[in-house]
Amino acid sequence: AQRVTQPEKLLSVFKGAPVELKCNYSYSGSPELFWYVQYSRQRLQLLLRHISRESIKGFTADLNKGETSFHLKKPFAQEEDSAMYYCALSGGFKTIFGAGTRLFVKA
Amino acid sequence: DAGVTQSPTHLIKTRGQHVTLRCSPISGHKSVSWYQQVLGQGPQFIFQYYEKEERGRGNFPDRFSARQFPNYSSELNVNALLLGDSALYLCASSYRRSENTEAFFGQGTRLTVV
């Protein structure tokens, strides 16, 4: 069964501290993995996808097939990173989202 | 381009009633997906439509149905509403149906069933 697990509902860090938002998935095939972000009063939007292997707003995510993980990382958190982050998996014409992690970056 | 637009933004229905939610995708996008988001949870996949045909379906009862029109807009219909159907319903469009394609989300329709 397809499943995406984000174990932390809330993550609070100080500005300048490293951030890691965890995502584990379960899927029998080769999934496409994404991180979506929702800033306050804005729509859900794509942050990055594993196939692109890019860094967006300083965030990176590496797909670890052995550990079935796709953790989102940023070396130095900024206040404007405060938002809701969702990990998502696409496969078999379905897209499954995790429950989300709220990141709060304190000044 | 206004992006993905959904209507209405809010509505209140009574248990047992029927509701229709509407979605207009970004111009040129041929794929539309629907999600249900209950408070405190991530979006849950309901349907994906591409070129007017259903391509994917989530674990929702038959009370939920959808269709896509020749202009690629879409409707989500829910019959015999239950209190548990109260949620934010999101529509997302993408250019292709392939699974590594970015989805663009609408602002959602907030449905309250009383």
PDB file of C-alpha atoms in Angstrom:
ATOM      1  CA  ALA A   1       0.000   0.000   0.000  1.00  0.00           C
ATOM      2  CA  GLN A   2       1.115   3.537  -0.705  1.00  0.00           C
ATOM      3  CA  ARG A   3       1.822   5.539   2.409  1.00  0.00           C
ATOM      4  CA  VAL A   4       3.704   8.701   3.332  1.00  0.00           C
ATOM      5  CA  THR A   5       4.694   9.318   6.929  1.00  0.00           C
ATOM      6  CA  GLN A   6       5.823  12.635   8.353  1.00  0.00           C
ATOM      7  CA  PRO A   7       6.534  11.866  11.990  1.00  0.00           C
ATOM      8  CA  GLU A   8       6.698  15.441  13.262  1.00  0.00           C
ATOM      9  CA  LYS A   9       3.572  17.593  13.331  1.00  0.00           C
ATOM     10  CA  LEU A  10       5.537  20.611  14.523  1.00  0.00           C
ATOM     11  CA  LEU A  11       9.182  21.533  14.242  1.00  0.00           C
ATOM     12  CA  SER A  12      10.469  24.670  15.918  1.00  0.00           C
ATOM     13  CA  VAL A  13      14.007  25.956  15.303  1.00  0.00           C
ATOM     14  CA  PHE A  14      15.925  29.181  15.728  1.00  0.00           C
ATOM     15  CA  LYS A  15      16.897  31.342  12.786  1.00  0.00           C
ATOM     16  CA  GLY A  16      20.225  30.179  11.392  1.00  0.00           C
ATOM     17  CA  ALA A  17      19.879  26.650  12.748  1.00  0.00           C
ATOM     18  CA  PRO A  18      19.811  23.610  10.442  1.00  0.00           C
ATOM     19  CA  VAL A  19      16.454  22.109   9.575  1.00  0.00           C
ATOM     20  CA  GLU A  20      15.493  18.570   8.658  1.00  0.00           C
ATOM     21  CA  LEU A  21      11.889  17.621   7.971  1.00  0.00           C
ATOM     22  CA  LYS A  22      11.483  13.869   7.860  1.00  0.00           C
ATOM     23  CA  CYS A  23       9.523  11.898   5.304  1.00  0.00           C
ATOM     24  CA  ASN A  24       9.284   8.125   4.965  1.00  0.00           C
ATOM     25  CA  TYR A  25       7.303   6.361   2.308  1.00  0.00           C
ATOM     26  CA  SER A  26       5.953   2.952   1.436  1.00  0.00           C
ATOM     27  CA  TYR A  27       5.489   2.010  -2.206  1.00  0.00           C
ATOM     28  CA  SER A  28       6.097  -1.189  -4.124  1.00  0.00           C
ATOM     29  CA  GLY A  29       7.235   0.427  -7.378  1.00  0.00           C
ATOM     30  CA  SER A  30       9.414   3.404  -8.281  1.00  0.00           C
ATOM     31  CA  PRO A  31       7.660   6.461  -6.917  1.00  0.00           C
ATOM     32  CA  GLU A  32       8.014  10.097  -7.781  1.00  0.00           C
ATOM     33  CA  LEU A  33       8.528  12.139  -4.621  1.00  0.00           C
ATOM     34  CA  PHE A  34       7.800  15.772  -3.956  1.00  0.00           C
ATOM     35  CA  TRP A  35       7.835  18.370  -1.243  1.00  0.00           C
ATOM     36  CA  TYR A  36       4.992  20.884  -1.286  1.00  0.00           C
ATOM     37  CA  VAL A  37       4.829  23.986   0.904  1.00  0.00           C
ATOM     38  CA  GLN A  38       1.975  26.168   2.057  1.00  0.00           C
ATOM     39  CA  TYR A  39       2.832  29.617   3.385  1.00  0.00           C
ATOM     40  CA  SER A  40       0.310  31.495   5.493  1.00  0.00           C
ATOM     41  CA  ARG A  41      -2.788  32.436   3.460  1.00  0.00           C
ATOM     42  CA  GLN A  42      -1.291  31.059   0.253  1.00  0.00           C
ATOM     43  CA  ARG A  43      -2.009  28.046  -1.899  1.00  0.00           C
ATOM     44  CA  LEU A  44      -0.220  24.775  -1.694  1.00  0.00           C
ATOM     45  CA  GLN A  45       2.737  24.944  -4.075  1.00  0.00           C
ATOM     46  CA  LEU A  46       5.572  22.732  -5.211  1.00  0.00           C
ATOM     47  CA  LEU A  47       8.872  23.254  -3.423  1.00  0.00           C
ATOM     48  CA  LEU A  48      10.936  20.568  -5.072  1.00  0.00           C
ATOM     49  CA  ARG A  49      10.808  17.100  -6.613  1.00  0.00           C
ATOM     50  CA  HIS A  50      13.384  14.367  -6.407  1.00  0.00           C
ATOM     51  CA  ILE A  51      13.722  13.927 -10.152  1.00  0.00           C
ATOM     52  CA  SER A  52      14.958  17.493 -10.555  1.00  0.00           C
ATOM     53  CA  ARG A  53      17.771  17.118  -8.027  1.00  0.00           C
ATOM     54  CA  GLU A  54      17.713  20.857  -7.454  1.00  0.00           C
ATOM     55  CA  SER A  55      17.986  23.205  -4.502  1.00  0.00           C
ATOM     56  CA  ILE A  56      15.063  25.575  -4.042  1.00  0.00           C
ATOM     57  CA  LYS A  57      15.231  28.414  -1.499  1.00  0.00           C
ATOM     58  CA  GLY A  58      18.218  26.611   0.011  1.00  0.00           C
ATOM     59  CA  PHE A  59      16.268  23.385   0.552  1.00  0.00           C
ATOM     60  CA  THR A  60      17.425  20.019  -0.740  1.00  0.00           C
ATOM     61  CA  ALA A  61      15.997  16.526  -0.476  1.00  0.00           C
ATOM     62  CA  ASP A  62      17.671  13.247  -1.251  1.00  0.00           C
ATOM     63  CA  LEU A  63      15.795  10.106  -2.105  1.00  0.00           C
ATOM     64  CA  ASN A  64      17.134   7.167  -0.110  1.00  0.00           C
ATOM     65  CA  LYS A  65      15.557   4.059  -1.580  1.00  0.00           C
ATOM     66  CA  GLY A  66      17.181   1.773   0.968  1.00  0.00           C
ATOM     67  CA  GLU A  67      15.646   3.634   3.883  1.00  0.00           C
ATOM     68  CA  THR A  68      12.580   4.680   1.829  1.00  0.00           C
ATOM     69  CA  SER A  69      13.080   8.242   2.954  1.00  0.00           C
ATOM     70  CA  PHE A  70      12.977  11.663   1.329  1.00  0.00           C
ATOM     71  CA  HIS A  71      13.962  14.079   4.073  1.00  0.00           C
ATOM     72  CA  LEU A  72      13.967  17.825   3.409  1.00  0.00           C
ATOM     73  CA  LYS A  73      16.998  19.750   4.624  1.00  0.00           C
ATOM     74  CA  LYS A  74      18.242  23.297   4.858  1.00  0.00           C
ATOM     75  CA  PRO A  75      21.516  24.253   6.511  1.00  0.00           C
ATOM     76  CA  PHE A  76      20.415  27.651   7.828  1.00  0.00           C
ATOM     77  CA  ALA A  77      16.734  28.291   8.514  1.00  0.00           C
ATOM     78  CA  GLN A  78      15.208  31.703   7.810  1.00  0.00           C
ATOM     79  CA  GLU A  79      12.098  33.228   9.357  1.00  0.00           C
ATOM     80  CA  GLU A  80      10.398  33.223   5.957  1.00  0.00           C
ATOM     81  CA  ASP A  81      10.704  29.419   5.885  1.00  0.00           C
ATOM     82  CA  SER A  82       7.940  29.202   8.484  1.00  0.00           C
ATOM     83  CA  ALA A  83       5.160  27.279   6.742  1.00  0.00           C
ATOM     84  CA  MET A  84       3.404  23.942   6.442  1.00  0.00           C
ATOM     85  CA  TYR A  85       5.412  21.341   4.538  1.00  0.00           C
ATOM     86  CA  TYR A  86       3.935  18.245   2.908  1.00  0.00           C
ATOM     87  CA  CYS A  87       5.786  15.289   1.491  1.00  0.00           C
ATOM     88  CA  ALA A  88       3.971  13.611  -1.406  1.00  0.00           C
ATOM     89  CA  LEU A  89       4.369  10.454  -3.460  1.00  0.00           C
ATOM     90  CA  SER A  90       2.996   9.886  -6.959  1.00  0.00           C
ATOM     91  CA  GLY A  91       2.587   6.451  -8.417  1.00  0.00           C
ATOM     92  CA  GLY A  92      -0.080   4.427 -10.204  1.00  0.00           C
ATOM     93  CA  PHE A  93      -1.997   7.599 -11.086  1.00  0.00           C
ATOM     94  CA  LYS A  94      -2.443   8.458  -7.424  1.00  0.00           C
ATOM     95  CA  THR A  95      -0.751  11.111  -5.347  1.00  0.00           C
ATOM     96  CA  ILE A  96      -0.477  10.483  -1.622  1.00  0.00           C
ATOM     97  CA  PHE A  97       0.340  13.264   0.819  1.00  0.00           C
ATOM     98  CA  GLY A  98       1.725  13.003   4.290  1.00  0.00           C
ATOM     99  CA  ALA A  99      -0.021  14.678   7.203  1.00  0.00           C
ATOM    100  CA  GLY A 100       2.386  17.610   7.046  1.00  0.00           C
ATOM    101  CA  THR A 101       4.931  19.239   9.334  1.00  0.00           C
ATOM    102  CA  ARG A 102       4.544  22.792  10.513  1.00  0.00           C
ATOM    103  CA  LEU A 103       7.923  24.511  10.602  1.00  0.00           C
ATOM    104  CA  PHE A 104       8.270  27.500  12.887  1.00  0.00           C
ATOM    105  CA  VAL A 105      11.480  29.485  12.670  1.00  0.00           C
ATOM    106  CA  LYS A 106      12.054  31.697  15.681  1.00  0.00           C
ATOM    107  CA  ALA A 107      13.967  34.953  15.524  1.00  0.00           C
TER     108      ALA A 107
ATOM    109  CA  ASP B   1      -3.423  33.865 -15.747  1.00  0.00           C
ATOM    110  CA  ALA B   2      -5.343  33.586 -12.476  1.00  0.00           C
ATOM    111  CA  GLY B   3      -4.126  30.090 -11.845  1.00  0.00           C
ATOM    112  CA  VAL B   4      -6.433  27.275 -10.842  1.00  0.00           C
ATOM    113  CA  THR B   5      -9.794  28.651  -9.796  1.00  0.00           C
ATOM    114  CA  GLN B   6     -12.391  26.887  -7.692  1.00  0.00           C
ATOM    115  CA  SER B   7     -15.976  27.782  -6.926  1.00  0.00           C
ATOM    116  CA  PRO B   8     -17.601  28.359  -4.609  1.00  0.00           C
ATOM    117  CA  THR B   9     -15.042  29.278  -1.948  1.00  0.00           C
ATOM    118  CA  HIS B  10     -17.351  28.333   0.912  1.00  0.00           C
ATOM    119  CA  LEU B  11     -20.665  26.577   1.245  1.00  0.00           C
ATOM    120  CA  ILE B  12     -22.854  25.020   3.873  1.00  0.00           C
ATOM    121  CA  LYS B  13     -25.028  21.998   3.165  1.00  0.00           C
ATOM    122  CA  THR B  14     -27.353  19.797   5.187  1.00  0.00           C
ATOM    123  CA  ARG B  15     -26.837  16.088   5.704  1.00  0.00           C
ATOM    124  CA  GLY B  16     -28.312  14.051   2.875  1.00  0.00           C
ATOM    125  CA  GLN B  17     -28.025  16.837   0.316  1.00  0.00           C
ATOM    126  CA  HIS B  18     -25.960  16.817  -2.834  1.00  0.00           C
ATOM    127  CA  VAL B  19     -23.132  19.217  -3.703  1.00  0.00           C
ATOM    128  CA  THR B  20     -21.230  20.152  -6.855  1.00  0.00           C
ATOM    129  CA  LEU B  21     -17.829  21.781  -6.708  1.00  0.00           C
ATOM    130  CA  ARG B  22     -16.183  23.334  -9.728  1.00  0.00           C
ATOM    131  CA  CYS B  23     -12.619  23.753 -10.909  1.00  0.00           C
ATOM    132  CA  SER B  24     -11.056  25.618 -13.812  1.00  0.00           C
ATOM    133  CA  PRO B  25      -7.497  24.542 -14.563  1.00  0.00           C
ATOM    134  CA  ILE B  26      -4.665  26.702 -15.781  1.00  0.00           C
ATOM    135  CA  SER B  27      -4.969  27.328 -19.492  1.00  0.00           C
ATOM    136  CA  GLY B  28      -3.305  24.506 -21.401  1.00  0.00           C
ATOM    137  CA  HIS B  29      -3.426  22.050 -18.522  1.00  0.00           C
ATOM    138  CA  LYS B  30      -5.200  18.832 -19.412  1.00  0.00           C
ATOM    139  CA  SER B  31      -5.059  17.001 -16.093  1.00  0.00           C
ATOM    140  CA  VAL B  32      -7.197  17.792 -13.058  1.00  0.00           C
ATOM    141  CA  SER B  33      -7.028  16.095  -9.680  1.00  0.00           C
ATOM    142  CA  TRP B  34      -9.293  16.429  -6.652  1.00  0.00           C
ATOM    143  CA  TYR B  35      -8.303  16.162  -3.013  1.00  0.00           C
ATOM    144  CA  GLN B  36     -10.102  16.245   0.321  1.00  0.00           C
ATOM    145  CA  GLN B  37      -8.285  17.895   3.212  1.00  0.00           C
ATOM    146  CA  VAL B  38      -9.656  17.408   6.678  1.00  0.00           C
ATOM    147  CA  LEU B  39      -8.371  19.709   9.417  1.00  0.00           C
ATOM    148  CA  GLY B  40      -5.003  18.556  10.689  1.00  0.00           C
ATOM    149  CA  GLN B  41      -4.362  16.145   7.846  1.00  0.00           C
ATOM    150  CA  GLY B  42      -2.716  16.279   4.466  1.00  0.00           C
ATOM    151  CA  PRO B  43      -4.710  16.317   1.244  1.00  0.00           C
ATOM    152  CA  GLN B  44      -6.269  12.939   0.426  1.00  0.00           C
ATOM    153  CA  PHE B  45      -6.461  11.962  -3.240  1.00  0.00           C
ATOM    154  CA  ILE B  46      -9.971  11.496  -4.631  1.00  0.00           C
ATOM    155  CA  PHE B  47      -9.714  11.478  -8.437  1.00  0.00           C
ATOM    156  CA  GLN B  48      -7.448  12.289 -11.345  1.00  0.00           C
ATOM    157  CA  TYR B  49      -8.881  13.136 -14.766  1.00  0.00           C
ATOM    158  CA  TYR B  50      -6.879  13.495 -17.945  1.00  0.00           C
ATOM    159  CA  GLU B  51      -8.322  14.242 -21.363  1.00  0.00           C
ATOM    160  CA  LYS B  52     -11.831  13.871 -19.934  1.00  0.00           C
ATOM    161  CA  GLU B  53     -11.272  10.349 -18.651  1.00  0.00           C
ATOM    162  CA  GLU B  54     -10.802   9.115 -15.115  1.00  0.00           C
ATOM    163  CA  ARG B  55      -7.199   7.966 -14.722  1.00  0.00           C
ATOM    164  CA  GLY B  56      -6.932   7.446 -11.005  1.00  0.00           C
ATOM    165  CA  ARG B  57      -9.243   7.008  -8.040  1.00  0.00           C
ATOM    166  CA  GLY B  58      -8.600   7.122  -4.307  1.00  0.00           C
ATOM    167  CA  ASN B  59     -10.365   5.241  -1.535  1.00  0.00           C
ATOM    168  CA  PHE B  60     -13.605   7.172  -1.469  1.00  0.00           C
ATOM    169  CA  PRO B  61     -17.153   5.800  -1.592  1.00  0.00           C
ATOM    170  CA  ASP B  62     -19.282   5.840  -4.725  1.00  0.00           C
ATOM    171  CA  ARG B  63     -21.081   8.905  -3.362  1.00  0.00           C
ATOM    172  CA  PHE B  64     -18.112  10.808  -4.790  1.00  0.00           C
ATOM    173  CA  SER B  65     -18.011  11.258  -8.536  1.00  0.00           C
ATOM    174  CA  ALA B  66     -16.401  13.671 -10.954  1.00  0.00           C
ATOM    175  CA  ARG B  67     -16.167  14.558 -14.583  1.00  0.00           C
ATOM    176  CA  GLN B  68     -14.018  16.643 -16.884  1.00  0.00           C
ATOM    177  CA  PHE B  69     -15.414  18.728 -19.687  1.00  0.00           C
ATOM    178  CA  PRO B  70     -14.050  19.389 -23.202  1.00  0.00           C
ATOM    179  CA  ASN B  71     -12.531  22.671 -21.968  1.00  0.00           C
ATOM    180  CA  TYR B  72     -10.750  20.637 -19.234  1.00  0.00           C
ATOM    181  CA  SER B  73     -12.695  22.193 -16.395  1.00  0.00           C
ATOM    182  CA  SER B  74     -14.000  19.724 -13.862  1.00  0.00           C
ATOM    183  CA  GLU B  75     -16.781  19.093 -11.383  1.00  0.00           C
ATOM    184  CA  LEU B  76     -16.712  17.061  -8.205  1.00  0.00           C
ATOM    185  CA  ASN B  77     -20.084  15.754  -7.057  1.00  0.00           C
ATOM    186  CA  VAL B  78     -20.871  14.354  -3.658  1.00  0.00           C
ATOM    187  CA  ASN B  79     -24.241  12.722  -2.965  1.00  0.00           C
ATOM    188  CA  ALA B  80     -25.967  11.959   0.337  1.00  0.00           C
ATOM    189  CA  LEU B  81     -23.680  14.243   2.304  1.00  0.00           C
ATOM    190  CA  LEU B  82     -22.464  13.119   5.705  1.00  0.00           C
ATOM    191  CA  LEU B  83     -21.099  15.238   8.525  1.00  0.00           C
ATOM    192  CA  GLY B  84     -17.710  13.633   7.868  1.00  0.00           C
ATOM    193  CA  ASP B  85     -17.627  15.120   4.373  1.00  0.00           C
ATOM    194  CA  SER B  86     -16.949  18.518   5.926  1.00  0.00           C
ATOM    195  CA  ALA B  87     -13.508  19.467   4.642  1.00  0.00           C
ATOM    196  CA  LEU B  88     -11.502  21.654   2.316  1.00  0.00           C
ATOM    197  CA  TYR B  89     -11.719  20.324  -1.228  1.00  0.00           C
ATOM    198  CA  LEU B  90      -8.715  21.094  -3.381  1.00  0.00           C
ATOM    199  CA  CYS B  91      -8.366  20.947  -7.112  1.00  0.00           C
ATOM    200  CA  ALA B  92      -4.994  20.734  -8.826  1.00  0.00           C
ATOM    201  CA  SER B  93      -4.124  20.941 -12.488  1.00  0.00           C
ATOM    202  CA  SER B  94      -1.066  19.855 -14.402  1.00  0.00           C
ATOM    203  CA  TYR B  95       0.034  19.948 -17.998  1.00  0.00           C
ATOM    204  CA  ARG B  96       0.507  16.212 -18.360  1.00  0.00           C
ATOM    205  CA  ARG B  97      -0.673  13.165 -16.481  1.00  0.00           C
ATOM    206  CA  SER B  98       2.827  11.813 -15.892  1.00  0.00           C
ATOM    207  CA  GLU B  99       3.673  11.379 -12.277  1.00  0.00           C
ATOM    208  CA  ASN B 100       6.672  13.678 -12.113  1.00  0.00           C
ATOM    209  CA  THR B 101       4.676  16.659 -13.329  1.00  0.00           C
ATOM    210  CA  GLU B 102       4.172  19.593 -10.977  1.00  0.00           C
ATOM    211  CA  ALA B 103       0.608  20.101  -9.767  1.00  0.00           C
ATOM    212  CA  PHE B 104      -0.780  23.624  -9.357  1.00  0.00           C
ATOM    213  CA  PHE B 105      -3.388  23.945  -6.643  1.00  0.00           C
ATOM    214  CA  GLY B 106      -6.468  26.077  -6.337  1.00  0.00           C
ATOM    215  CA  GLN B 107      -7.441  27.919  -3.185  1.00  0.00           C
ATOM    216  CA  GLY B 108      -9.972  25.255  -2.288  1.00  0.00           C
ATOM    217  CA  THR B 109     -13.673  25.054  -1.482  1.00  0.00           C
ATOM    218  CA  ARG B 110     -14.548  24.873   2.201  1.00  0.00           C
ATOM    219  CA  LEU B 111     -17.575  22.561   2.594  1.00  0.00           C
ATOM    220  CA  THR B 112     -19.425  22.430   5.888  1.00  0.00           C
ATOM    221  CA  VAL B 113     -22.117  19.781   6.352  1.00  0.00           C
ATOM    222  CA  VAL B 114     -24.560  20.417   9.190  1.00  0.00           C
TER     223      VAL B 114
END
